[in-house]
CSV table of C-alpha atoms in Angstrom, one decimal:
chain,number,residue,atom,x,y,z
A,1,UNK,CA,66.9,170.3,123.9
A,2,UNK,CA,69.8,168.8,125.7
A,3,UNK,CA,69.0,167.6,129.2
A,4,UNK,CA,71.3,169.3,131.6
A,5,UNK,CA,71.9,167.1,134.7
A,6,UNK,CA,74.5,164.6,133.6
A,7,UNK,CA,75.4,162.5,136.6
A,8,UNK,CA,79.1,162.4,136.8
A,9,UNK,CA,80.5,160.3,139.6
A,10,UNK,CA,81.6,163.4,141.6
A,11,UNK,CA,80.5,162.4,145.0
A,12,UNK,CA,83.1,160.5,146.7
A,13,UNK,CA,86.9,160.6,146.6
A,14,UNK,CA,87.2,157.6,148.8
A,15,UNK,CA,88.3,154.4,147.1
A,16,UNK,CA,86.4,151.3,148.2
A,17,UNK,CA,88.8,149.0,149.9
A,18,UNK,CA,89.3,145.7,148.1
A,19,UNK,CA,85.8,145.6,146.6
A,20,UNK,CA,84.0,145.5,149.9
A,21,UNK,CA,80.4,146.3,149.7
A,22,UNK,CA,80.7,149.5,151.7
A,23,UNK,CA,77.0,150.4,152.2
A,24,UNK,CA,76.2,146.9,153.6
A,25,UNK,CA,79.3,146.7,155.9
A,26,UNK,CA,78.7,150.2,157.0
A,27,UNK,CA,75.3,149.4,158.2
A,28,UNK,CA,76.3,146.1,159.8
A,29,UNK,CA,79.1,147.6,161.8
A,30,UNK,CA,77.3,150.6,162.8
A,31,UNK,CA,74.2,148.9,164.1
A,32,UNK,CA,76.3,146.2,165.8
A,33,UNK,CA,78.4,148.9,167.5
A,34,UNK,CA,75.3,150.6,168.7
A,35,UNK,CA,73.9,147.4,169.9
A,36,UNK,CA,77.0,146.4,172.0
A,37,UNK,CA,77.1,150.0,173.3
A,38,UNK,CA,73.5,149.8,174.3
A,39,UNK,CA,73.9,146.3,175.9
A,40,UNK,CA,76.8,147.7,177.9
A,41,UNK,CA,74.7,150.5,179.3
A,42,UNK,CA,71.8,148.1,180.1
A,43,UNK,CA,74.2,145.9,182.2
A,44,UNK,CA,75.7,149.0,183.8
A,45,UNK,CA,72.1,150.1,184.8
A,46,UNK,CA,71.3,146.6,186.2
A,47,UNK,CA,74.5,146.6,188.2
A,48,UNK,CA,73.9,150.0,189.6
A,49,UNK,CA,70.7,148.6,191.3
A,50,UNK,CA,71.5,144.9,191.7
A,51,UNK,CA,75.4,145.1,192.1
A,52,UNK,CA,75.4,144.1,195.7
A,53,UNK,CA,72.7,141.4,195.4
A,54,UNK,CA,73.0,137.8,194.8
A,55,UNK,CA,72.6,138.3,191.0
A,56,UNK,CA,75.6,140.8,191.0
A,57,UNK,CA,78.4,138.3,189.9
A,58,UNK,CA,76.3,136.8,187.1
A,59,UNK,CA,75.3,140.2,185.7
A,60,UNK,CA,79.0,141.5,186.1
A,61,UNK,CA,80.2,138.4,184.2
A,62,UNK,CA,77.8,139.0,181.2
A,63,UNK,CA,78.7,142.8,181.3
A,64,UNK,CA,82.4,141.9,181.0
A,65,UNK,CA,81.7,139.9,178.0
A,66,UNK,CA,79.7,142.9,176.4
A,67,UNK,CA,82.6,145.2,177.1
A,68,UNK,CA,84.9,142.9,175.1
A,69,UNK,CA,82.3,142.8,172.2
A,70,UNK,CA,82.2,146.7,172.2
A,71,UNK,CA,86.0,146.9,172.1
A,72,UNK,CA,86.0,144.6,169.1
A,73,UNK,CA,83.5,146.8,167.3
A,74,UNK,CA,85.4,149.8,168.0
A,75,UNK,CA,88.3,148.3,166.3
A,76,UNK,CA,86.3,147.2,163.3
A,77,UNK,CA,84.7,150.7,163.1
A,78,UNK,CA,88.1,152.3,162.8
A,79,UNK,CA,89.4,149.7,160.4
A,80,UNK,CA,86.5,150.0,158.0
A,81,UNK,CA,86.1,153.8,158.6
A,82,UNK,CA,82.5,153.5,159.5
A,83,UNK,CA,80.5,156.4,161.0
A,84,UNK,CA,79.0,155.7,164.5
A,85,UNK,CA,75.3,156.3,164.9
A,86,UNK,CA,74.4,159.8,165.8
A,87,UNK,CA,71.9,158.4,168.4
A,88,UNK,CA,74.8,157.1,170.7
A,89,UNK,CA,74.2,159.7,173.4
A,90,UNK,CA,70.5,158.6,173.4
A,91,UNK,CA,71.3,154.9,173.6
A,92,UNK,CA,73.6,155.8,176.4
A,93,UNK,CA,70.7,157.1,178.6
A,94,UNK,CA,68.0,154.8,177.3
A,95,UNK,CA,70.2,151.7,177.9
A,96,UNK,CA,70.9,152.7,181.4
A,97,UNK,CA,67.4,153.6,182.2
A,98,UNK,CA,66.2,150.3,180.8
A,99,UNK,CA,68.7,148.3,182.8
A,100,UNK,CA,68.1,150.1,186.1
A,101,UNK,CA,64.3,150.1,185.5
A,102,UNK,CA,64.2,146.4,184.9
A,103,UNK,CA,66.4,145.7,187.9
A,104,UNK,CA,64.1,147.7,190.1
A,105,UNK,CA,61.5,145.1,189.3
A,106,UNK,CA,63.9,142.6,191.1
A,107,UNK,CA,66.3,140.0,190.1
A,108,UNK,CA,63.8,138.3,187.9
A,109,UNK,CA,62.9,141.6,186.1
A,110,UNK,CA,66.6,142.1,185.2
A,111,UNK,CA,66.8,138.6,183.9
A,112,UNK,CA,63.7,139.1,181.9
A,113,UNK,CA,65.1,142.2,180.3
A,114,UNK,CA,68.4,140.3,179.6
A,115,UNK,CA,66.4,137.4,177.9
A,116,UNK,CA,64.4,139.8,175.7
A,117,UNK,CA,67.4,141.9,174.7
A,118,UNK,CA,69.7,139.0,174.1
A,119,UNK,CA,67.0,137.2,172.0
A,120,UNK,CA,66.6,140.4,169.8
A,121,UNK,CA,70.4,140.6,169.4
A,122,UNK,CA,71.0,137.1,168.4
A,123,UNK,CA,68.1,137.0,165.9
A,124,UNK,CA,69.7,140.2,164.5
A,125,UNK,CA,73.0,138.7,164.3
A,126,UNK,CA,71.6,135.7,162.6
A,127,UNK,CA,70.1,137.8,159.8
A,128,UNK,CA,73.4,139.6,159.4
A,129,UNK,CA,75.2,136.3,159.1
A,130,UNK,CA,72.7,135.3,156.4
A,131,UNK,CA,73.3,138.6,154.5
A,132,UNK,CA,77.1,138.1,154.5
A,133,UNK,CA,76.8,134.6,153.5
A,134,UNK,CA,74.7,135.6,150.5
A,135,UNK,CA,77.1,138.4,149.6
A,136,UNK,CA,80.4,136.5,149.7
A,137,UNK,CA,81.4,134.2,152.6
A,138,UNK,CA,85.0,134.2,151.5
A,139,UNK,CA,85.5,137.9,151.4
A,140,UNK,CA,83.8,138.5,154.7
A,141,UNK,CA,85.3,135.5,156.5
A,142,UNK,CA,86.8,137.4,159.4
A,143,UNK,CA,83.6,139.5,160.0
A,144,UNK,CA,81.5,136.4,159.8
A,145,UNK,CA,83.6,134.7,162.4
A,146,UNK,CA,83.4,137.6,164.7
A,147,UNK,CA,79.6,137.9,164.4
A,148,UNK,CA,79.1,134.2,164.8
A,149,UNK,CA,81.1,134.2,168.0
A,150,UNK,CA,79.2,137.1,169.3
A,151,UNK,CA,75.9,135.5,168.4
A,152,UNK,CA,76.8,132.4,170.4
A,153,UNK,CA,77.8,134.6,173.4
A,154,UNK,CA,74.5,136.5,173.3
A,155,UNK,CA,72.7,133.1,173.0
A,156,UNK,CA,74.5,132.0,176.1
A,157,UNK,CA,73.5,135.2,178.0
A,158,UNK,CA,69.9,134.5,176.9
A,159,UNK,CA,70.1,131.0,178.4
A,160,UNK,CA,71.6,132.2,181.6
A,161,UNK,CA,68.8,134.7,181.9
A,162,UNK,CA,66.2,131.9,181.5
A,163,UNK,CA,68.1,129.7,184.1
A,164,UNK,CA,67.8,132.6,186.6
A,165,UNK,CA,64.0,132.6,186.6
A,166,UNK,CA,63.4,135.4,184.0
A,167,UNK,CA,60.0,133.8,183.2
A,168,UNK,CA,58.8,134.2,186.7
A,169,UNK,CA,59.2,138.0,186.4
A,170,UNK,CA,56.3,140.2,187.0
A,171,UNK,CA,54.2,140.7,183.6
A,172,UNK,CA,57.0,138.7,181.7
A,173,UNK,CA,55.4,138.5,178.4
A,174,UNK,CA,54.3,142.1,178.3
A,175,UNK,CA,57.8,143.2,179.4
A,176,UNK,CA,59.5,140.9,176.9
A,177,UNK,CA,57.4,142.1,174.0
A,178,UNK,CA,57.7,145.7,174.9
A,179,UNK,CA,61.5,145.5,175.1
A,180,UNK,CA,61.8,143.6,171.9
A,181,UNK,CA,59.8,146.2,170.1
A,182,UNK,CA,62.1,148.9,171.5
A,183,UNK,CA,65.1,146.8,170.4
A,184,UNK,CA,63.6,146.6,166.7
A,185,UNK,CA,63.1,150.3,166.5
A,186,UNK,CA,66.7,150.9,167.9
A,187,UNK,CA,68.1,148.6,165.2
A,188,UNK,CA,66.2,150.2,162.5
A,189,UNK,CA,67.3,153.7,163.5
A,190,UNK,CA,70.9,152.9,164.2
A,191,UNK,CA,71.3,151.3,160.8
A,192,UNK,CA,70.3,154.5,159.1
A,193,UNK,CA,71.0,157.4,161.3
B,1,UNK,CA,75.1,152.3,104.1
B,2,UNK,CA,74.0,151.0,107.4
B,3,UNK,CA,71.9,153.4,109.4
B,4,UNK,CA,71.9,151.8,112.8
B,5,UNK,CA,71.7,154.0,115.8
B,6,UNK,CA,72.8,152.4,119.0
B,7,UNK,CA,70.3,152.9,121.8
B,8,UNK,CA,71.5,155.9,123.9
B,9,UNK,CA,72.6,155.2,127.4
B,10,UNK,CA,70.1,157.6,128.7
B,11,UNK,CA,67.1,159.0,127.0
B,12,UNK,CA,67.3,162.4,125.5
B,13,UNK,CA,71.0,162.5,126.0
B,14,UNK,CA,72.4,165.3,124.1
B,15,UNK,CA,75.4,163.3,122.9
B,16,UNK,CA,73.0,161.1,121.0
B,17,UNK,CA,72.7,164.0,118.6
B,18,UNK,CA,76.4,164.1,118.3
B,19,UNK,CA,76.6,160.4,117.4
B,20,UNK,CA,77.8,159.1,114.0
B,21,UNK,CA,75.2,157.2,112.1
B,22,UNK,CA,77.0,153.9,111.5
B,23,UNK,CA,78.3,153.1,114.9
B,24,UNK,CA,79.2,149.5,114.1
B,25,UNK,CA,82.2,150.8,112.1
B,26,UNK,CA,83.9,151.9,115.2
B,27,UNK,CA,84.7,148.2,116.1
B,28,UNK,CA,87.1,147.9,113.2
B,29,UNK,CA,90.6,149.4,113.3
B,30,UNK,CA,90.3,153.0,112.2
B,31,UNK,CA,93.4,152.7,110.0
B,32,UNK,CA,91.7,150.6,107.3
B,33,UNK,CA,89.3,153.2,106.0
B,34,UNK,CA,88.6,151.2,102.8
B,35,UNK,CA,86.7,148.7,104.9
B,36,UNK,CA,84.5,151.3,106.5
B,37,UNK,CA,81.0,152.1,105.2
B,38,UNK,CA,80.8,155.7,106.1
B,39,UNK,CA,78.0,157.7,104.9
B,40,UNK,CA,78.7,160.8,102.8
B,41,UNK,CA,80.7,162.7,105.5
B,42,UNK,CA,84.4,162.9,104.9
B,43,UNK,CA,86.2,159.9,106.4
B,44,UNK,CA,87.3,160.5,109.9
B,45,UNK,CA,90.3,158.3,110.9
B,46,UNK,CA,90.5,160.0,114.3
B,47,UNK,CA,87.5,159.8,116.4
B,48,UNK,CA,87.7,163.5,117.1
B,49,UNK,CA,87.8,166.2,114.4
B,50,UNK,CA,86.7,169.8,113.7
B,51,UNK,CA,83.1,170.9,113.8
B,52,UNK,CA,81.9,168.8,110.8
B,53,UNK,CA,79.2,166.3,111.0
B,54,UNK,CA,78.1,164.1,113.9
B,55,UNK,CA,80.7,163.0,116.5
B,56,UNK,CA,81.4,159.4,117.0
B,57,UNK,CA,79.9,157.6,119.9
B,58,UNK,CA,82.1,156.4,122.8
B,59,UNK,CA,79.6,154.4,124.7
B,60,UNK,CA,80.5,151.2,122.8
B,61,UNK,CA,78.2,148.4,122.0
B,62,UNK,CA,78.2,144.6,122.3
B,63,UNK,CA,81.3,144.8,124.5
B,64,UNK,CA,83.6,145.3,121.6
B,65,UNK,CA,86.0,148.2,121.9
B,66,UNK,CA,88.8,149.7,119.8
B,67,UNK,CA,91.9,151.0,121.4
B,68,UNK,CA,90.5,154.4,121.5
B,69,UNK,CA,87.4,153.4,123.5
B,70,UNK,CA,86.5,155.8,126.2
B,71,UNK,CA,83.4,155.9,128.2
B,72,UNK,CA,81.1,158.9,127.9
B,73,UNK,CA,82.0,159.7,131.5
B,74,UNK,CA,85.7,159.7,130.9
B,75,UNK,CA,85.2,162.0,127.9
B,76,UNK,CA,83.2,164.3,130.1
B,77,UNK,CA,86.0,164.4,132.7
B,78,UNK,CA,88.6,165.1,130.0
B,79,UNK,CA,86.5,168.1,128.7
B,80,UNK,CA,85.9,169.5,132.2
B,81,UNK,CA,89.6,169.1,133.0
B,82,UNK,CA,90.6,170.9,129.8
B,83,UNK,CA,88.0,173.6,130.6
B,84,UNK,CA,89.7,174.6,133.9
B,85,UNK,CA,92.3,176.6,132.1
B,86,UNK,CA,89.7,178.9,130.7
B,87,UNK,CA,88.0,179.5,134.1
B,88,UNK,CA,90.0,182.6,135.1
B,89,UNK,CA,88.9,184.3,131.8
B,90,UNK,CA,85.4,183.0,131.4
B,91,UNK,CA,84.3,182.1,134.9
B,92,UNK,CA,82.6,178.8,135.8
B,93,UNK,CA,80.4,178.7,132.7
B,94,UNK,CA,79.4,177.0,129.6
B,95,UNK,CA,81.9,179.3,127.7
B,96,UNK,CA,84.8,177.8,129.6
B,97,UNK,CA,83.6,174.3,128.9
B,98,UNK,CA,83.2,175.2,125.3
B,99,UNK,CA,86.7,176.5,125.1
B,100,UNK,CA,87.9,173.3,126.8
B,101,UNK,CA,86.1,171.2,124.3
B,102,UNK,CA,87.7,173.1,121.5
B,103,UNK,CA,91.2,172.4,122.8
B,104,UNK,CA,90.4,168.7,122.7
B,105,UNK,CA,89.3,169.0,119.0
B,106,UNK,CA,85.7,168.7,119.8
B,107,UNK,CA,82.8,170.8,118.7
B,108,UNK,CA,81.7,173.7,121.1
B,109,UNK,CA,78.4,171.9,121.1
B,110,UNK,CA,79.9,169.5,123.5
B,111,UNK,CA,79.3,172.0,126.2
B,112,UNK,CA,75.6,171.1,125.8
B,113,UNK,CA,76.2,168.0,127.5
B,114,UNK,CA,76.5,170.0,130.8
B,115,UNK,CA,74.4,172.3,132.9
B,116,UNK,CA,74.4,175.9,131.7
B,117,UNK,CA,75.5,177.3,135.1
B,118,UNK,CA,78.8,175.4,135.2
B,119,UNK,CA,77.8,173.1,138.1
B,120,UNK,CA,79.5,170.1,136.9
B,121,UNK,CA,82.7,172.1,136.1
B,122,UNK,CA,82.9,173.3,139.8
B,123,UNK,CA,82.0,169.8,141.2
B,124,UNK,CA,84.7,168.2,138.9
B,125,UNK,CA,87.2,170.7,140.2
B,126,UNK,CA,86.3,170.2,143.8
B,127,UNK,CA,86.4,166.4,143.4
B,128,UNK,CA,89.8,166.7,141.6
B,129,UNK,CA,91.3,168.8,144.4
B,130,UNK,CA,89.9,166.4,147.1
B,131,UNK,CA,91.6,163.6,145.3
B,132,UNK,CA,94.8,165.5,145.1
B,133,UNK,CA,94.6,166.2,148.8
B,134,UNK,CA,93.9,162.5,149.7
B,135,UNK,CA,96.9,161.4,147.7
B,136,UNK,CA,99.2,163.9,149.4
B,137,UNK,CA,98.0,162.9,152.8
B,138,UNK,CA,98.4,159.3,152.0
B,139,UNK,CA,102.0,160.0,150.8
B,140,UNK,CA,102.8,161.8,154.0
B,141,UNK,CA,101.4,159.0,156.0
B,142,UNK,CA,103.7,156.5,154.2
B,143,UNK,CA,106.7,158.6,154.9
B,144,UNK,CA,105.9,158.7,158.6
B,145,UNK,CA,105.3,155.0,158.7
B,146,UNK,CA,108.6,154.4,157.0
B,147,UNK,CA,110.2,156.6,159.7
B,148,UNK,CA,111.4,159.2,157.1
B,149,UNK,CA,109.3,162.0,158.6
B,150,UNK,CA,108.1,163.1,161.9
B,151,UNK,CA,104.5,162.7,162.9
B,152,UNK,CA,103.0,166.1,163.2
B,153,UNK,CA,101.0,167.2,166.2
B,154,UNK,CA,97.3,167.3,165.5
B,155,UNK,CA,96.9,171.0,165.3
B,156,UNK,CA,99.8,171.4,162.9
B,157,UNK,CA,98.5,168.5,160.8
B,158,UNK,CA,95.0,170.1,160.5
B,159,UNK,CA,96.5,173.5,159.7
B,160,UNK,CA,98.7,172.1,157.0
B,161,UNK,CA,96.0,170.0,155.5
B,162,UNK,CA,93.6,172.8,155.2
B,163,UNK,CA,96.2,175.2,153.9
B,164,UNK,CA,97.2,172.8,151.2
B,165,UNK,CA,93.7,172.2,150.1
B,166,UNK,CA,92.8,175.9,150.1
B,167,UNK,CA,96.0,176.8,148.1
B,168,UNK,CA,94.6,174.8,145.3
B,169,UNK,CA,92.0,177.5,144.9
B,170,UNK,CA,94.6,180.2,144.4
B,171,UNK,CA,94.7,180.1,140.6
B,172,UNK,CA,90.9,180.4,140.5
B,173,UNK,CA,90.5,182.7,143.4
B,174,UNK,CA,88.9,185.6,141.4
B,175,UNK,CA,86.0,183.4,140.3
B,176,UNK,CA,85.7,181.3,143.4
B,177,UNK,CA,83.0,183.3,145.1
B,178,UNK,CA,80.9,182.6,142.1
B,179,UNK,CA,81.6,179.0,142.4
B,180,UNK,CA,80.6,179.0,146.0
B,181,UNK,CA,77.3,180.6,145.3
B,182,UNK,CA,76.6,177.9,142.5
B,183,UNK,CA,77.5,175.1,144.9
B,184,UNK,CA,74.8,176.4,147.3
B,185,UNK,CA,72.1,176.0,144.8
B,186,UNK,CA,69.5,173.4,145.9
B,187,UNK,CA,70.2,171.0,143.1
B,188,UNK,CA,73.9,171.0,143.9
B,189,UNK,CA,73.8,170.8,147.6
B,190,UNK,CA,73.7,167.0,147.9
B,191,UNK,CA,76.8,166.6,145.7
B,192,UNK,CA,78.8,169.6,147.3
B,193,UNK,CA,77.9,168.4,150.8
B,194,UNK,CA,78.9,164.9,150.0
B,195,UNK,CA,82.3,166.2,148.7
B,196,UNK,CA,82.8,168.4,151.7
B,197,UNK,CA,82.0,165.8,154.2
B,198,UNK,CA,84.2,163.1,152.6
B,199,UNK,CA,87.1,165.6,152.4
B,200,UNK,CA,86.8,166.5,156.1
B,201,UNK,CA,86.5,162.8,157.1
B,202,UNK,CA,89.6,162.1,155.1
B,203,UNK,CA,91.6,164.8,156.9
B,204,UNK,CA,90.6,163.4,160.2
B,205,UNK,CA,91.3,159.9,159.2
B,206,UNK,CA,94.9,160.8,158.2
B,207,UNK,CA,95.2,163.0,161.3
B,208,UNK,CA,94.8,159.7,163.3
B,209,UNK,CA,91.2,160.1,164.5
B,210,UNK,CA,89.9,157.0,166.0
B,211,UNK,CA,86.9,158.1,167.8
B,212,UNK,CA,83.8,155.9,167.9
B,213,UNK,CA,81.6,158.0,170.0
B,214,UNK,CA,79.9,161.4,169.5
B,215,UNK,CA,83.3,162.9,169.3
B,216,UNK,CA,83.4,161.5,165.8
B,217,UNK,CA,80.7,164.1,164.9
B,218,UNK,CA,82.0,167.0,167.1
B,219,UNK,CA,85.4,166.8,165.4
B,220,UNK,CA,84.1,166.8,161.9
B,221,UNK,CA,81.7,169.6,162.7
B,222,UNK,CA,84.5,171.7,164.2
B,223,UNK,CA,86.8,171.1,161.2
B,224,UNK,CA,84.1,171.8,158.7
B,225,UNK,CA,83.5,175.1,160.5
B,226,UNK,CA,87.2,176.0,160.5
B,227,UNK,CA,87.5,175.1,156.8
B,228,UNK,CA,84.4,177.0,155.6
B,229,UNK,CA,85.3,180.2,157.6
B,230,UNK,CA,88.9,180.2,156.5
B,231,UNK,CA,87.7,179.8,152.8
B,232,UNK,CA,85.5,182.8,153.2
B,233,UNK,CA,88.3,184.8,154.8
B,234,UNK,CA,90.5,183.8,151.8
B,235,UNK,CA,88.1,185.3,149.4
B,236,UNK,CA,88.6,188.7,150.9
B,237,UNK,CA,92.2,188.4,151.7
B,238,UNK,CA,94.6,190.8,149.8
B,239,UNK,CA,97.7,190.2,151.8
B,240,UNK,CA,100.8,188.8,150.1
B,241,UNK,CA,100.5,185.1,149.7
B,242,UNK,CA,97.3,185.1,151.8
B,243,UNK,CA,99.3,185.5,155.1
B,244,UNK,CA,96.2,186.9,156.9
B,245,UNK,CA,94.2,183.8,155.9
B,246,UNK,CA,96.8,181.4,157.3
B,247,UNK,CA,97.0,183.3,160.5
B,248,UNK,CA,93.3,183.2,160.8
B,249,UNK,CA,93.5,179.4,160.2
B,250,UNK,CA,96.1,179.0,162.9
B,251,UNK,CA,93.9,181.0,165.4
B,252,UNK,CA,90.9,178.9,164.7
B,253,UNK,CA,92.6,175.6,165.0
B,254,UNK,CA,94.1,176.8,168.3
B,255,UNK,CA,90.7,177.7,169.5
B,256,UNK,CA,89.4,174.3,168.5
B,257,UNK,CA,92.2,172.6,170.5
B,258,UNK,CA,91.4,174.9,173.5
B,259,UNK,CA,87.7,173.9,173.3
B,260,UNK,CA,88.6,170.3,173.8
B,261,UNK,CA,90.8,171.1,176.8
B,262,UNK,CA,88.2,173.3,178.3
B,263,UNK,CA,85.5,170.6,177.9
B,264,UNK,CA,87.7,168.2,179.7
B,265,UNK,CA,88.4,170.8,182.5
B,266,UNK,CA,84.7,171.4,183.0
B,267,UNK,CA,84.0,167.7,183.3
B,268,UNK,CA,86.7,167.1,185.8
B,269,UNK,CA,85.7,170.2,187.8
B,270,UNK,CA,82.1,169.0,187.9
B,271,UNK,CA,83.2,165.6,189.0
B,272,UNK,CA,85.2,167.0,191.7
B,273,UNK,CA,82.3,169.1,192.9
B,274,UNK,CA,80.0,166.2,193.0
B,275,UNK,CA,82.5,164.1,195.0
B,276,UNK,CA,82.9,167.0,197.4
B,277,UNK,CA,79.2,167.2,198.0
B,278,UNK,CA,78.9,163.4,198.4
B,279,UNK,CA,81.7,163.6,200.9
B,280,UNK,CA,79.9,166.4,202.8
B,281,UNK,CA,76.6,164.5,202.8
B,282,UNK,CA,78.3,161.3,204.2
B,283,UNK,CA,80.1,163.4,207.0
B,284,UNK,CA,76.8,165.0,207.9
B,285,UNK,CA,74.9,161.8,208.1
B,286,UNK,CA,77.7,160.2,210.1
B,287,UNK,CA,77.6,163.2,212.5
B,288,UNK,CA,73.8,162.8,212.8
B,289,UNK,CA,74.1,159.1,213.4
B,290,UNK,CA,76.7,159.4,216.1
B,291,UNK,CA,74.8,162.2,217.8
B,292,UNK,CA,71.6,160.1,217.8
B,293,UNK,CA,73.6,157.2,219.3
B,294,UNK,CA,74.7,159.4,222.3
C-alpha cells in the first residue's frame, strides 16, 4: 500500500538570503536582541534607585553603551528578518525589577548585579563567536565583528563592576549565582520562544 | 538483462513500484536504443509513456544524470500543478491529481504518491499563490525604489496585498470551503499554519514594518485575523466581482488602523492623568510644608 504522507517542501515561500544558515542566525540575533533589551532595563532600574548617588554617572555611562548595542541589534533584526522573542514584555519588567532590586541593596549590590550579568553575557557571546567561526568565518564576518566588539564592551562593564567593590556586596556569591542562573534560563527561553 | 533495483529514497515509497527494472540504462542517452538492455517491455525512448509497464525512476543514482533528469519532488510539483486545472470539476481530490497525471502522460496510478484527501494538492496551491504574491510585492517594491511608483500608505498597501492574494482563489472558489476544512485537519495544521504565517510576515515586510518589539506580534496577529475573516466572507459572497468582500476588507483594515491610534491615545491620556496627579501631590505637600513652617 502506498504510504500517503510525501513530504513536499511546501512550508516556506521565503528564499534564504545568500545561503545564510537562517535557523542559527535567527537564534543568535533573537537572543542577543533580548539580552541587550534586558540589560537596558536592568540599568534603567539601577538608575531609578541610584541615579542621584555617586554611582550614577558610572551606571549611566554603561547604560548608554547598552543603548547603542540595542540599536545595533534592532537594525540587524530588521535586516535579517528575525522574529523578536515573545517574552520581551516579560524581560521588560523582570529586567527593571532586577536592576532596581539589586540597587536597593546599595551601590555594591548594583555592581554585583552588573558583574554577574556581564559575565553571563560575555560567556554567551563567546560561545556564539565559536559557533559562527565553526560555521563560516568569512560569510559571517560582519556579524562576528559586531559580536566581538560587544563582547569586549560587556567585559569592560564587568571589570568596572569589580573595580567598584562588587565583591563587597551583601551575600555576593549567592547573589551572583542566582542572577547567573536567571540569565541562563533567559537565554535558553529567548533562543526558542 | 540486468535486474538492479536502485534503493528507494524512502522505504515503502509508492514510486518504487513504478520504477523500471534496469535503472542503470537511464544514464545513457535515450536516443541510442540499440545500446539499451531493456527487459521485454516495449522500448521507451521517452521517460513517460502510456500506462504500460513500470515507470522510469527519476531519483537518479551515482550522480549521473541524463538531460531529462528530474527529482521526484519536481515531478510531484509538476503533477500537482497539472492537477489544478481539474479541481473545479473534481474538487481537491485524488481524481483531480489522477487527471493531472494523465495530461502529463503518466499513469493514473501516479496519484497514489499522494494522500487520498488531496492535502498535498491544496498545500501546493497555497504555496504557489504565496510565491506569486511575494513576487508581485517584490516587483512593486522595486518600482517604488526606482521612483517609478508612489509608495502606498500602509492601509492601502495591506488592502491591496490581501485583495490580490484572495483573488487567486476565484477560479477555485466553489471548492475552496472544502480546501479550508482539509487544511484544518490535524496532520495538515503545521504546514498550513507555516504557510499562513510566512505569507503574513511577507506582506508586513513589504509594507515596511520594522518593529522589533511586541508590535511585531500584534501586527501579524491583526493581519492574520483580517485575512482569515475576509477569506470566510468571500466564501459566502455572491456580489458581482466580490465587491462586498473588498468593502468588508476595507472596513477591517480601517478598524485595525484606528485600533493603533486608540491605543496611543489611551496611553497618552493615561500619562497625562498620572502627571496631573503627581503635580497635585507635589502642590499639596508643598502647601503642608509651608503651613507647618508658619
